Amino acid sequence: MSLTIKIEFGGGLELLFSNQKSHKIEVPSKIPARERSESERAVDLQYLIFWLRDNLLKERVELFIENGTVRPGILVLVNDTDWELEGEGEYQLKDGDEIVFISTLHGG
Amino acid sequence: MSCGNPAVEGTDAVMQRKPKYDKSRICVKCKENLGKIVVRHAVYCKDCFFPFMSFKFRRSLEPFVNAKPDGPRKTALKPTGDILVGFSGGLGSSVLLDLIHRSYVSPNLVQTNPEGGRDHPRKDRVWKNVNICYVEVSDAFTQMKDNTEDIRHSIERYKGLEFTPLRAQDAFDPSWWAKTDREFDLSHMGVDLTSEDLLLSSISQGSSPKDSLRKYLSSLPTDTARSTALQTITRLLIYHTAHRLGCSHIVLGTCLTSLAVSLISSISQGGGFHVKEEIQEEWAPHSTQEVKSTRSHTNDIRIIRPLRDVGMKECAAWAWWNRVTVVGRESWEWTGSKPGIGKLTKDFIFGLEKDYPSTVSTIVRTCGKLAPKGEVSGQCLLCSRPIQQGVQEWKTRISIRSHNTDDSTPSDSVATALTPYLCYTCHTTLTSRSPRTAQDNPTNVPLPMWATSTHTTSFTSDALGVNKDDDIEVFVGKRTTEEQMHNIVKGFLLDE
């Protein structure tokens, strides 16, 4: 079972992802347990960020991820809504979600 | 072995994450719709966010459009000249251009304003001409893409604007300087960066403007100095172009976050005296003498940052939701260099904004209350910002500026020294200590046209703020040797 997610990059962030602004990806609906004590859990935005790093990111990881989340200066929208309203990395992904990453690092 | 309490460790020990917004997810303005964006702990829906942005933009711009600035007004906006938008292709300036176009250029304005007839004066365009000026800096670097055509393409969607592309090396190009309608002088001056006095001498005209730009930047002692110098060149190119085009206003896309970065960065580099200018300034295109004689000039250019109340996040949301094209700017990275003060400050402020969204606003508001101490003694030849009176004497007292004990005084070279005509920041930019290698030879370094032209044509009188016909009285700080001091007081000394 997997979820189809639409990913968009803006503000120059697409340069890190093969200069392609829009991607359609499939991620597993459950994150497999890493240890016996853990149970399977629904896939969340935090997982997606690392999935993008491992599967789509082409260069300069430090411009996308810092301290286990997206770098300060990157705005994330979940279905057109600020991810701070959706619980940031804890937001549980749903099939058909649209996640947008916009870099604000290109100044004035 | 952990020192913690094993009974409470694990998932239960993780503190519940506090939401980044106050109260509920309902918009704080309309109190009906579900919020779409969090702006410094407050939630806004899309319908309320757009007017909120436009309001903040207009509130920071319109009270300063008329020659006599005052509070919010309902009378007509009547600027004395045109407007120039300093455009970098970055997020802030792209959003600014979009807002300027929507508010003052878009032909729909006539239809949307129901008051008055079709030809009512209220429906006249505030600025007859809206100019966009872009400065391409790629030639200052070895491997940077020239974005001029991308920029031209990105602004094509806005009709009724005049585009003026420039290049950073224009600052060293006599043919560009001739176009600025200024007093034209062909003599070329170079500066010796090895001395604290920054002695000037004539240099040959052999090198191209691009080579001159590169020599100027590569001669500077630190990467921080290089970035600051390039920023100053870009800013002054825009100012002089605005003057040539007959503009009364320059608007820059510095948003709240970038303003906090530039304020902290500037203060860290000794620009505390320019805090006010960093937020908003009036630039006198003419000499220091005229500036000193009368403060209210009709042809002064007002530089405004209309996005100074709008954070970077709001700009990003505006750009995304309105499909504003952001070409982007490559970061200024010098080969094999460590990040400079500007880059470090930017990283710090961006991190701060993520964790404590209101603190960035506090930085800007606190800086806005600062009043620099001391009198203004003139206008800096390099950056056109005010020089604090007596700053060089102060610097001499508080810093060791030479390793050798040579007591040469600036009195011998006063006619050809640049130092007395620079502000503290520019002097530090040119002379700060660095691990500069021995093979570097920063002598005969070319200077931007505005610095040397002022210097050679009306240098002494203008910079000192006196009439050319008057006798010039120059005060020079002179270090006295122990022997000289002994000679002065020897008549009062008792024999041992």
Coordinates of C-alpha atoms in Angstrom, one line a residue:
Chain A
M1 CA 0.0 0.0 0.0
S2 CA 1.5 3.4 -1.0
L3 CA 0.4 7.0 -1.1
T4 CA 0.6 9.3 -4.1
I5 CA 1.9 12.7 -3.2
K6 CA 2.4 15.8 -5.3
I7 CA 5.6 17.7 -4.5
E8 CA 6.3 21.2 -5.7
F9 CA 9.4 23.3 -5.2
G10 CA 9.6 27.1 -5.5
G11 CA 11.9 30.1 -4.8
G12 CA 14.9 28.4 -6.3
L13 CA 14.7 25.2 -4.3
E14 CA 14.0 23.3 -7.5
L15 CA 17.7 23.8 -8.4
L16 CA 18.6 21.1 -5.8
F17 CA 16.0 18.7 -7.3
S18 CA 17.2 18.4 -10.9
N19 CA 15.7 21.9 -11.7
Q20 CA 12.3 20.3 -11.8
K21 CA 9.5 22.2 -10.0
S22 CA 6.8 19.5 -9.8
H23 CA 7.2 15.9 -8.9
K24 CA 4.7 13.1 -8.3
I25 CA 6.0 10.5 -5.9
E26 CA 4.8 7.4 -4.2
V27 CA 5.7 6.7 -0.6
P28 CA 4.7 3.8 1.6
S29 CA 1.7 4.4 3.8
K30 CA 3.3 3.0 6.9
I31 CA 6.8 3.6 8.2
P32 CA 8.3 0.1 9.0
A33 CA 9.3 -0.5 12.6
R34 CA 13.1 -0.2 13.1
E35 CA 13.2 -2.1 16.4
R36 CA 11.1 -4.9 17.8
S37 CA 9.7 -2.6 20.5
E38 CA 8.4 -0.1 17.9
S39 CA 5.2 -0.6 16.0
E40 CA 4.4 0.5 12.5
R41 CA 3.2 4.0 12.2
A42 CA 1.5 6.1 9.6
V43 CA 3.9 8.0 7.3
D44 CA 4.4 11.7 8.3
L45 CA 5.9 14.8 6.8
Q46 CA 9.2 14.3 8.7
Y47 CA 9.5 10.9 6.9
L48 CA 8.8 12.6 3.6
I49 CA 11.5 15.2 4.1
F50 CA 14.1 12.4 4.6
W51 CA 12.6 10.4 1.7
L52 CA 13.1 13.4 -0.6
R53 CA 16.7 13.7 0.6
D54 CA 17.4 10.1 -0.1
N55 CA 15.5 9.8 -3.4
L56 CA 15.1 13.1 -5.1
L57 CA 17.8 15.5 -3.8
K58 CA 20.7 15.8 -6.2
E59 CA 23.1 18.2 -4.4
R60 CA 23.9 20.2 -1.3
V61 CA 21.8 18.5 1.3
E62 CA 22.8 21.2 3.8
L63 CA 20.6 23.7 1.8
F64 CA 17.5 21.5 2.4
I65 CA 17.9 19.8 5.8
E66 CA 19.2 21.1 9.0
N67 CA 18.9 19.6 12.5
G68 CA 16.5 16.9 11.4
T69 CA 14.0 19.1 9.6
V70 CA 13.9 21.5 6.7
R71 CA 16.4 24.4 6.9
P72 CA 15.2 27.7 8.4
G73 CA 14.1 29.9 5.6
I74 CA 12.1 27.2 3.8
L75 CA 8.3 27.6 3.9
V76 CA 6.3 24.4 3.7
L77 CA 2.7 24.3 2.6
V78 CA 0.5 21.3 3.1
N79 CA -2.5 21.4 0.7
D80 CA -2.0 25.2 0.4
T81 CA -1.9 25.6 4.2
D82 CA 1.2 26.6 6.3
W83 CA 2.6 23.5 7.8
E84 CA 2.7 25.2 11.2
L85 CA -1.1 24.9 11.3
E86 CA -0.9 21.2 10.4
G87 CA 1.6 20.1 13.1
E88 CA 4.8 20.5 11.0
G89 CA 6.7 17.2 10.7
E90 CA 4.1 15.3 12.6
Y91 CA 1.4 15.8 9.9
Q92 CA 0.3 12.4 8.7
L93 CA 0.3 12.2 5.0
K94 CA -2.8 11.2 3.0
D95 CA -3.2 10.0 -0.5
G96 CA -3.3 12.9 -3.0
D97 CA -1.7 15.4 -0.7
E98 CA 0.1 18.3 -2.2
I99 CA 3.2 19.5 -0.4
V100 CA 5.1 22.6 -1.4
F101 CA 8.6 23.7 -0.4
I102 CA 9.4 27.3 -1.0
S103 CA 12.9 28.7 -0.3
T104 CA 13.0 32.2 1.0
L105 CA 16.8 32.2 1.1
H106 CA 17.2 34.4 -2.0
G107 CA 16.9 37.6 -0.1
G108 CA 15.7 41.0 -1.2
Chain B
M1 CA 24.8 5.0 31.4
S2 CA 22.2 7.7 31.5
C3 CA 21.9 10.0 34.4
G4 CA 18.1 10.5 33.8
N5 CA 15.2 8.8 35.5
P6 CA 14.5 5.6 33.6
A7 CA 10.9 5.6 34.8
V8 CA 10.0 8.7 32.9
E9 CA 12.3 8.3 29.9
G10 CA 11.1 7.2 26.5
T11 CA 8.2 8.6 24.6
D12 CA 6.4 9.9 27.7
A13 CA 9.4 12.1 28.5
V14 CA 9.1 14.0 25.3
M15 CA 7.6 17.4 26.0
Q16 CA 4.5 18.2 24.0
R17 CA 5.3 20.4 21.1
K18 CA 3.7 23.9 21.5
P19 CA 1.8 25.0 18.5
K20 CA 3.3 28.0 16.6
Y21 CA 0.0 29.9 16.7
D22 CA -2.1 31.5 19.4
K23 CA -5.7 30.4 20.1
S24 CA -7.4 28.6 17.3
R25 CA -6.9 27.8 13.6
I26 CA -9.6 30.3 12.7
C27 CA -8.5 33.6 11.0
V28 CA -7.9 36.4 13.5
K29 CA -9.3 39.0 11.1
C30 CA -12.5 37.6 9.8
K31 CA -13.0 35.1 12.5
E32 CA -14.8 32.8 10.0
N33 CA -12.5 31.0 7.7
L34 CA -9.9 28.4 8.5
G35 CA -6.5 29.9 8.6
K36 CA -3.9 29.3 5.8
I37 CA -0.8 31.0 7.2
V38 CA 0.7 31.8 10.5
V39 CA 2.3 35.2 10.8
R40 CA 4.1 35.8 14.0
H41 CA 1.7 33.6 16.0
A42 CA -1.4 35.1 14.3
V43 CA -3.5 33.0 11.9
Y44 CA -4.8 34.5 8.6
C45 CA -7.0 33.1 5.9
K46 CA -6.1 33.8 2.3
D47 CA -8.9 36.4 1.9
C48 CA -7.5 38.4 4.8
F49 CA -3.8 37.8 4.1
F50 CA -3.7 39.6 0.7
P51 CA -5.3 42.9 1.9
F52 CA -3.2 42.6 5.1
M53 CA 0.0 42.5 3.0
S54 CA -1.1 45.4 0.7
F55 CA -2.0 47.5 3.8
K56 CA 1.4 46.9 5.4
F57 CA 3.1 47.8 2.1
R58 CA 1.2 51.0 1.6
R59 CA 1.6 52.0 5.2
S60 CA 5.4 51.9 4.8
L61 CA 5.4 53.7 1.5
E62 CA 2.7 56.3 1.1
P63 CA 3.4 58.5 4.1
F64 CA 6.8 59.2 2.5
V65 CA 5.7 59.8 -1.1
N66 CA 5.0 63.5 -0.8
A67 CA 8.1 65.8 -0.3
K68 CA 7.0 66.6 3.2
P69 CA 6.7 63.3 5.0
D70 CA 4.1 63.0 7.7
G71 CA 1.7 60.5 9.0
P72 CA -0.9 58.6 7.1
R73 CA -2.7 61.0 4.8
K74 CA -5.8 61.1 2.7
T75 CA -4.6 63.9 0.4
A76 CA -3.3 63.1 -3.1
L77 CA 0.1 61.5 -3.5
K78 CA 2.2 63.9 -5.4
P79 CA 5.8 62.9 -5.7
T80 CA 8.3 65.4 -7.2
G81 CA 9.7 62.8 -9.7
D82 CA 9.5 59.2 -10.9
I83 CA 10.2 56.0 -9.0
L84 CA 12.9 53.5 -9.4
V85 CA 12.6 49.9 -8.1
G86 CA 15.9 48.3 -7.2
F87 CA 15.4 44.8 -8.5
S88 CA 17.8 41.9 -7.6
G89 CA 15.6 39.0 -8.8
G90 CA 15.4 37.8 -5.2
L91 CA 12.2 37.1 -3.4
G92 CA 11.7 40.5 -1.7
S93 CA 12.2 42.7 -4.8
S94 CA 10.0 40.3 -6.9
V95 CA 7.2 40.7 -4.4
L96 CA 7.8 44.5 -4.2
L97 CA 7.6 44.9 -8.0
D98 CA 4.4 42.9 -8.0
L99 CA 2.9 45.1 -5.3
I100 CA 4.0 48.3 -7.0
H101 CA 2.5 47.2 -10.3
R102 CA -0.8 46.2 -8.7
S103 CA -1.1 49.4 -6.7
Y104 CA 0.2 52.1 -9.0
V105 CA 0.6 50.8 -12.5
S106 CA -2.0 48.3 -13.4
P107 CA -4.6 49.6 -15.9
N108 CA -7.4 48.0 -13.8
L109 CA -7.0 50.8 -11.3
V110 CA -9.4 53.0 -13.2
Q111 CA -12.1 50.4 -13.2
T112 CA -11.7 49.4 -9.6
N113 CA -11.8 52.9 -8.1
P114 CA -15.5 53.9 -8.2
E115 CA -14.9 57.5 -6.9
G116 CA -14.9 60.3 -9.4
G117 CA -15.1 60.3 -13.2
R118 CA -12.9 58.6 -15.7
D119 CA -10.5 61.5 -15.8
H120 CA -10.6 62.4 -12.2
P121 CA -7.2 63.5 -10.9
R122 CA -7.4 60.8 -8.3
K123 CA -7.1 58.2 -11.0
D124 CA -3.9 59.6 -12.4
R125 CA -0.9 57.4 -11.9
V126 CA 1.1 58.4 -8.8
W127 CA 4.4 58.1 -10.7
K128 CA 4.4 58.9 -14.4
N129 CA 7.3 56.5 -15.0
V130 CA 8.1 53.4 -13.0
N131 CA 11.7 52.3 -13.6
I132 CA 13.3 49.0 -12.7
C133 CA 17.0 48.9 -12.2
Y134 CA 18.9 45.6 -12.1
V135 CA 22.7 45.4 -11.3
E136 CA 24.3 42.2 -12.7
V137 CA 27.2 41.2 -10.4
S138 CA 28.3 38.0 -12.1
D139 CA 31.5 39.6 -13.5
A140 CA 32.7 40.0 -9.9
F141 CA 32.9 36.3 -9.6
T142 CA 34.7 33.6 -11.6
Q143 CA 31.8 31.2 -12.1
M144 CA 28.4 32.9 -11.8
K145 CA 25.7 32.9 -14.4
D146 CA 24.6 36.1 -16.0
N147 CA 21.0 36.5 -15.0
T148 CA 20.2 39.7 -17.0
E149 CA 18.1 38.0 -19.7
D150 CA 16.2 35.9 -17.1
I151 CA 15.4 39.0 -15.2
R152 CA 14.3 40.8 -18.4
H153 CA 12.1 37.8 -19.2
S154 CA 10.6 37.6 -15.6
I155 CA 9.5 41.2 -15.6
E156 CA 7.9 41.1 -19.1
R157 CA 4.6 40.2 -17.5
Y158 CA 4.4 43.7 -16.0
K159 CA 3.5 46.2 -18.7
G160 CA 4.3 49.9 -18.6
L161 CA 7.7 49.7 -16.8
E162 CA 11.1 50.9 -18.0
F163 CA 13.9 48.4 -17.5
T164 CA 17.5 49.6 -16.9
P165 CA 20.0 46.8 -16.6
L166 CA 23.5 47.7 -15.3
R167 CA 26.6 45.8 -14.5
A168 CA 28.7 46.1 -11.4
Q169 CA 31.7 47.2 -13.4
D170 CA 29.9 50.2 -14.6
A171 CA 31.1 51.8 -11.3
F172 CA 34.5 51.8 -12.9
D173 CA 33.5 52.8 -16.4
P174 CA 34.0 56.5 -17.4
S175 CA 31.5 56.2 -20.2
W176 CA 28.8 55.2 -17.7
W177 CA 29.8 58.0 -15.4
A178 CA 29.5 60.5 -18.3
K179 CA 25.9 59.4 -18.7
T180 CA 25.0 60.2 -15.1
D181 CA 25.0 63.9 -15.9
R182 CA 27.6 64.6 -13.3
E183 CA 30.7 66.7 -13.4
F184 CA 32.9 64.6 -15.6
D185 CA 36.6 64.1 -14.9
L186 CA 38.8 61.7 -16.8
S187 CA 41.7 61.6 -14.3
H188 CA 42.0 58.2 -12.7
M189 CA 43.0 57.7 -9.2
G190 CA 44.2 54.6 -7.4
V191 CA 44.5 54.0 -3.7
D192 CA 47.2 52.4 -1.7
L193 CA 45.5 50.0 0.7
T194 CA 48.8 49.2 2.5
S195 CA 48.7 52.5 4.4
E196 CA 46.1 53.5 7.0
D197 CA 45.9 56.9 5.3
L198 CA 44.9 55.3 2.0
L199 CA 47.1 57.5 -0.1
L200 CA 45.9 58.3 -3.6
S201 CA 47.9 58.5 -6.8
S202 CA 47.2 58.8 -10.5
I203 CA 46.9 55.5 -12.3
S204 CA 46.9 54.6 -16.0
Q205 CA 43.7 54.0 -17.8
G206 CA 44.8 50.7 -19.3
S207 CA 42.5 48.2 -17.6
S208 CA 38.9 47.6 -18.5
P209 CA 36.1 48.3 -16.1
K210 CA 35.7 44.6 -15.4
D211 CA 39.4 44.2 -14.6
S212 CA 39.2 47.3 -12.3
L213 CA 36.2 45.9 -10.5
R214 CA 38.0 42.6 -10.0
K215 CA 41.2 44.3 -8.8
Y216 CA 39.3 46.5 -6.4
L217 CA 37.5 43.5 -4.9
S218 CA 40.4 41.2 -4.8
S219 CA 42.6 43.8 -3.1
L220 CA 40.2 44.1 -0.2
P221 CA 41.5 42.4 2.9
T222 CA 38.6 40.1 3.9
D223 CA 35.6 38.3 2.4
T224 CA 33.4 40.4 4.5
A225 CA 34.9 43.5 3.0
R226 CA 34.4 42.2 -0.5
S227 CA 30.7 41.5 0.1
T228 CA 30.2 44.8 1.7
A229 CA 32.0 46.7 -1.1
L230 CA 30.0 44.9 -3.7
Q231 CA 26.8 45.8 -1.9
T232 CA 27.8 49.4 -1.7
I233 CA 28.7 49.5 -5.4
T234 CA 25.3 48.0 -6.3
R235 CA 23.5 50.5 -4.0
L236 CA 25.3 53.5 -5.4
L237 CA 24.9 52.4 -9.0
I238 CA 21.1 52.3 -8.4
Y239 CA 21.2 55.7 -6.6
H240 CA 23.1 57.4 -9.5
T241 CA 20.9 55.8 -12.1
A242 CA 17.8 57.1 -10.2
H243 CA 19.2 60.6 -10.3
R244 CA 19.9 60.3 -14.0
L245 CA 16.4 59.2 -14.7
G246 CA 14.9 62.0 -12.7
C247 CA 13.5 59.9 -9.9
S248 CA 12.4 61.2 -6.5
H249 CA 12.0 57.8 -4.9
I250 CA 13.9 54.5 -4.9
V251 CA 12.1 51.5 -3.4
L252 CA 14.1 48.4 -2.4
G253 CA 12.7 45.0 -1.6
T254 CA 14.3 44.7 1.8
C255 CA 11.8 42.8 3.9
L256 CA 11.7 42.7 7.7
T257 CA 14.0 39.6 7.8
S258 CA 16.5 41.0 5.4
L259 CA 16.4 44.4 7.1
A260 CA 17.3 42.7 10.5
V261 CA 20.2 40.9 8.7
S262 CA 21.5 44.1 7.2
L263 CA 21.2 46.1 10.4
I264 CA 23.0 43.5 12.5
S265 CA 25.6 42.9 9.8
S266 CA 26.2 46.7 9.3
I267 CA 26.5 47.3 13.1
S268 CA 29.0 44.4 13.3
Q269 CA 31.1 46.0 10.7
G270 CA 31.2 49.4 12.4
G271 CA 28.1 50.9 10.7
G272 CA 26.4 51.9 14.0
F273 CA 26.3 55.5 12.9
H274 CA 24.3 54.6 9.8
V275 CA 21.5 52.7 11.5
K276 CA 18.9 55.2 10.4
E277 CA 20.1 55.2 6.8
E278 CA 20.0 51.5 6.7
I279 CA 16.2 51.7 7.4
Q280 CA 15.4 54.8 5.3
E281 CA 17.5 57.6 3.9
E282 CA 17.5 60.7 1.9
W283 CA 20.3 60.7 -0.6
A284 CA 21.7 64.0 -1.8
P285 CA 23.2 63.5 -5.2
H286 CA 25.2 66.7 -4.8
S287 CA 28.2 67.5 -2.8
T288 CA 28.6 67.6 1.0
Q289 CA 28.8 71.3 0.9
E290 CA 25.3 71.7 -0.5
V291 CA 24.0 69.1 1.9
K292 CA 25.3 70.9 4.9
S293 CA 24.1 74.3 3.8
T294 CA 20.5 73.2 3.4
R295 CA 18.9 70.0 4.6
S296 CA 15.8 70.2 2.4
H297 CA 16.6 69.6 -1.2
T298 CA 14.0 69.3 -3.8
N299 CA 16.1 66.9 -5.8
D300 CA 17.1 64.7 -2.9
I301 CA 16.2 61.1 -3.5
R302 CA 14.2 59.2 -0.9
I303 CA 15.1 55.6 -0.4
I304 CA 12.3 53.6 1.0
R305 CA 11.9 49.9 2.0
P306 CA 8.2 49.4 1.8
L307 CA 8.4 45.7 2.8
R308 CA 10.1 46.6 6.1
D309 CA 7.1 45.4 8.1
V310 CA 6.6 42.2 6.1
G311 CA 8.6 39.0 7.0
M312 CA 10.3 36.7 4.5
K313 CA 7.6 34.1 5.1
E314 CA 4.8 36.4 4.1
C315 CA 6.8 37.4 1.0
A316 CA 7.2 33.7 0.1
A317 CA 3.5 33.0 0.6
W318 CA 2.5 36.1 -1.5
A319 CA 4.9 35.1 -4.3
W320 CA 3.6 31.5 -4.3
W321 CA -0.1 32.3 -4.2
N322 CA 0.2 35.1 -6.8
R323 CA 2.5 33.1 -9.1
V324 CA 5.2 35.7 -8.9
T325 CA 8.3 34.5 -10.7
V326 CA 11.4 34.6 -8.5
V327 CA 14.6 34.3 -10.6
G328 CA 16.7 33.9 -7.5
R329 CA 20.1 35.2 -6.6
E330 CA 23.2 33.1 -6.2
S331 CA 24.9 33.5 -2.9
W332 CA 28.1 35.6 -3.1
E333 CA 30.8 33.0 -2.4
W334 CA 34.4 34.0 -2.9
T335 CA 36.8 31.2 -4.0
G336 CA 38.1 29.2 -1.1
S337 CA 36.7 31.6 1.4
K338 CA 35.0 31.2 4.8
P339 CA 31.6 32.8 5.3
G340 CA 31.7 36.5 6.0
I341 CA 29.9 38.5 8.6
G342 CA 26.9 39.0 6.3
K343 CA 26.4 35.3 5.6
L344 CA 26.8 34.3 9.3
T345 CA 24.3 37.0 10.3
K346 CA 21.9 35.8 7.7
D347 CA 22.1 32.2 9.0
F348 CA 21.6 33.4 12.6
I349 CA 18.6 35.6 11.8
F350 CA 16.9 33.0 9.7
G351 CA 17.3 30.4 12.5
L352 CA 16.0 32.9 15.0
E353 CA 13.0 33.7 12.9
K354 CA 12.1 30.0 12.7
D355 CA 12.3 29.4 16.5
Y356 CA 11.2 32.8 17.7
P357 CA 9.2 34.5 14.9
S358 CA 8.6 37.8 16.8
T359 CA 12.2 38.5 17.7
V360 CA 13.2 39.6 14.2
S361 CA 10.6 42.3 14.3
T362 CA 12.0 43.3 17.7
I363 CA 15.5 43.7 16.3
V364 CA 14.2 46.1 13.6
R365 CA 12.0 48.1 16.0
T366 CA 14.8 48.4 18.5
C367 CA 17.3 49.6 15.8
G368 CA 14.6 52.1 14.7
K369 CA 14.8 53.8 18.1
L370 CA 18.6 54.2 18.1
A371 CA 19.9 57.7 17.7
P372 CA 23.6 57.8 16.8
K373 CA 25.8 60.1 19.0
G374 CA 27.9 62.8 17.5
E375 CA 27.8 65.3 14.7
V376 CA 28.0 64.6 10.9
S377 CA 31.1 66.0 9.3
G378 CA 30.4 65.2 5.7
Q379 CA 29.4 62.5 3.3
C380 CA 31.5 59.4 2.7
L381 CA 33.1 59.4 -0.8
L382 CA 32.6 55.7 -1.2
C383 CA 29.2 55.0 0.3
S384 CA 27.5 58.4 0.4
R385 CA 26.6 57.9 4.0
P386 CA 27.3 60.4 6.8
I387 CA 30.8 60.6 8.4
Q388 CA 30.8 60.9 12.1
Q389 CA 32.9 63.9 13.2
G390 CA 36.2 63.0 14.8
V391 CA 35.9 59.3 14.1
Q392 CA 39.4 58.9 12.8
E393 CA 40.9 60.5 15.9
W394 CA 38.8 58.2 18.0
K395 CA 40.0 55.2 16.0
T396 CA 43.6 56.3 16.4
R397 CA 43.2 56.4 20.1
I398 CA 41.5 53.0 20.6
S399 CA 43.4 50.8 18.1
I400 CA 46.9 49.8 17.3
R401 CA 47.1 50.5 13.7
S402 CA 50.7 49.8 12.8
H403 CA 53.2 47.2 13.9
N404 CA 56.2 49.5 13.4
T405 CA 57.1 52.5 15.4
D406 CA 57.3 54.8 12.5
D407 CA 55.8 58.1 13.5
S408 CA 55.0 59.4 10.1
T409 CA 52.0 61.7 10.5
P410 CA 49.2 62.2 8.0
S411 CA 50.1 65.9 7.7
D412 CA 52.6 65.3 4.9
S413 CA 50.0 63.5 2.8
V414 CA 46.8 65.3 3.6
A415 CA 46.2 66.4 0.1
T416 CA 46.3 62.9 -1.3
A417 CA 44.9 60.8 1.5
L418 CA 41.4 59.3 1.2
T419 CA 41.0 58.4 4.9
P420 CA 39.5 61.7 6.1
Y421 CA 36.7 61.5 3.6
L422 CA 35.6 58.0 4.5
C423 CA 33.1 56.8 7.1
Y424 CA 34.2 54.4 9.7
T425 CA 32.7 51.4 7.9
C426 CA 34.3 52.1 4.6
H427 CA 37.7 52.8 6.2
T428 CA 37.5 49.5 8.1
T429 CA 36.4 47.8 4.9
L430 CA 39.5 49.0 3.1
T431 CA 42.0 48.6 5.9
S432 CA 40.9 45.8 8.3
R433 CA 43.6 43.4 9.2
S434 CA 43.7 40.1 7.4
P435 CA 46.0 37.1 6.7
R436 CA 46.8 38.8 3.4
T437 CA 49.7 37.1 1.8
A438 CA 53.0 38.8 1.0
Q439 CA 52.6 38.6 -2.7
D440 CA 49.5 40.6 -2.6
N441 CA 50.2 44.1 -3.6
P442 CA 47.1 46.3 -2.9
T443 CA 48.6 49.5 -4.3
N444 CA 47.1 51.6 -7.1
V445 CA 43.8 50.0 -6.5
P446 CA 41.1 51.6 -8.7
L447 CA 38.1 53.1 -7.0
P448 CA 34.5 53.6 -8.1
M449 CA 34.0 56.6 -10.3
W450 CA 31.9 58.6 -7.8
A451 CA 34.8 58.4 -5.2
T452 CA 37.6 59.5 -7.5
S453 CA 35.5 62.0 -9.5
T454 CA 34.5 63.9 -6.4
H455 CA 38.1 63.7 -5.2
T456 CA 39.7 65.2 -8.3
T457 CA 37.2 67.8 -9.2
S458 CA 36.0 69.4 -6.0
F459 CA 37.6 67.2 -3.5
T460 CA 39.0 69.4 -0.9
S461 CA 36.3 72.0 -0.6
D462 CA 33.3 69.7 -1.0
A463 CA 34.4 67.0 1.3
L464 CA 35.4 69.5 4.0
G465 CA 32.2 71.4 3.6
V466 CA 33.7 74.9 2.8
N467 CA 33.6 77.2 -0.1
K468 CA 36.3 76.8 -2.7
D469 CA 37.3 80.4 -2.4
D470 CA 37.7 80.2 1.4
D471 CA 40.9 79.4 3.1
I472 CA 40.9 75.8 4.2
E473 CA 41.6 75.1 7.8
V474 CA 42.6 71.5 8.3
F475 CA 43.0 69.8 11.6
V476 CA 45.3 66.8 11.7
G477 CA 45.9 64.5 14.6
K478 CA 49.6 64.1 15.1
R479 CA 51.3 61.6 17.4
T480 CA 54.1 63.2 19.4
T481 CA 57.3 61.2 20.2
E482 CA 58.7 60.9 23.6
E483 CA 61.7 63.1 22.6
Q484 CA 59.4 65.8 21.3
M485 CA 57.4 65.7 24.5
H486 CA 60.6 66.0 26.5
N487 CA 61.6 69.1 24.4
I488 CA 58.3 70.8 25.1
V489 CA 58.5 70.5 28.8
K490 CA 62.3 70.5 29.3
G491 CA 62.2 74.2 30.6
F492 CA 60.1 73.0 33.5
L493 CA 62.2 70.0 34.4
L494 CA 64.5 70.1 37.4
D495 CA 68.0 68.9 37.1
E496 CA 68.6 65.5 38.7

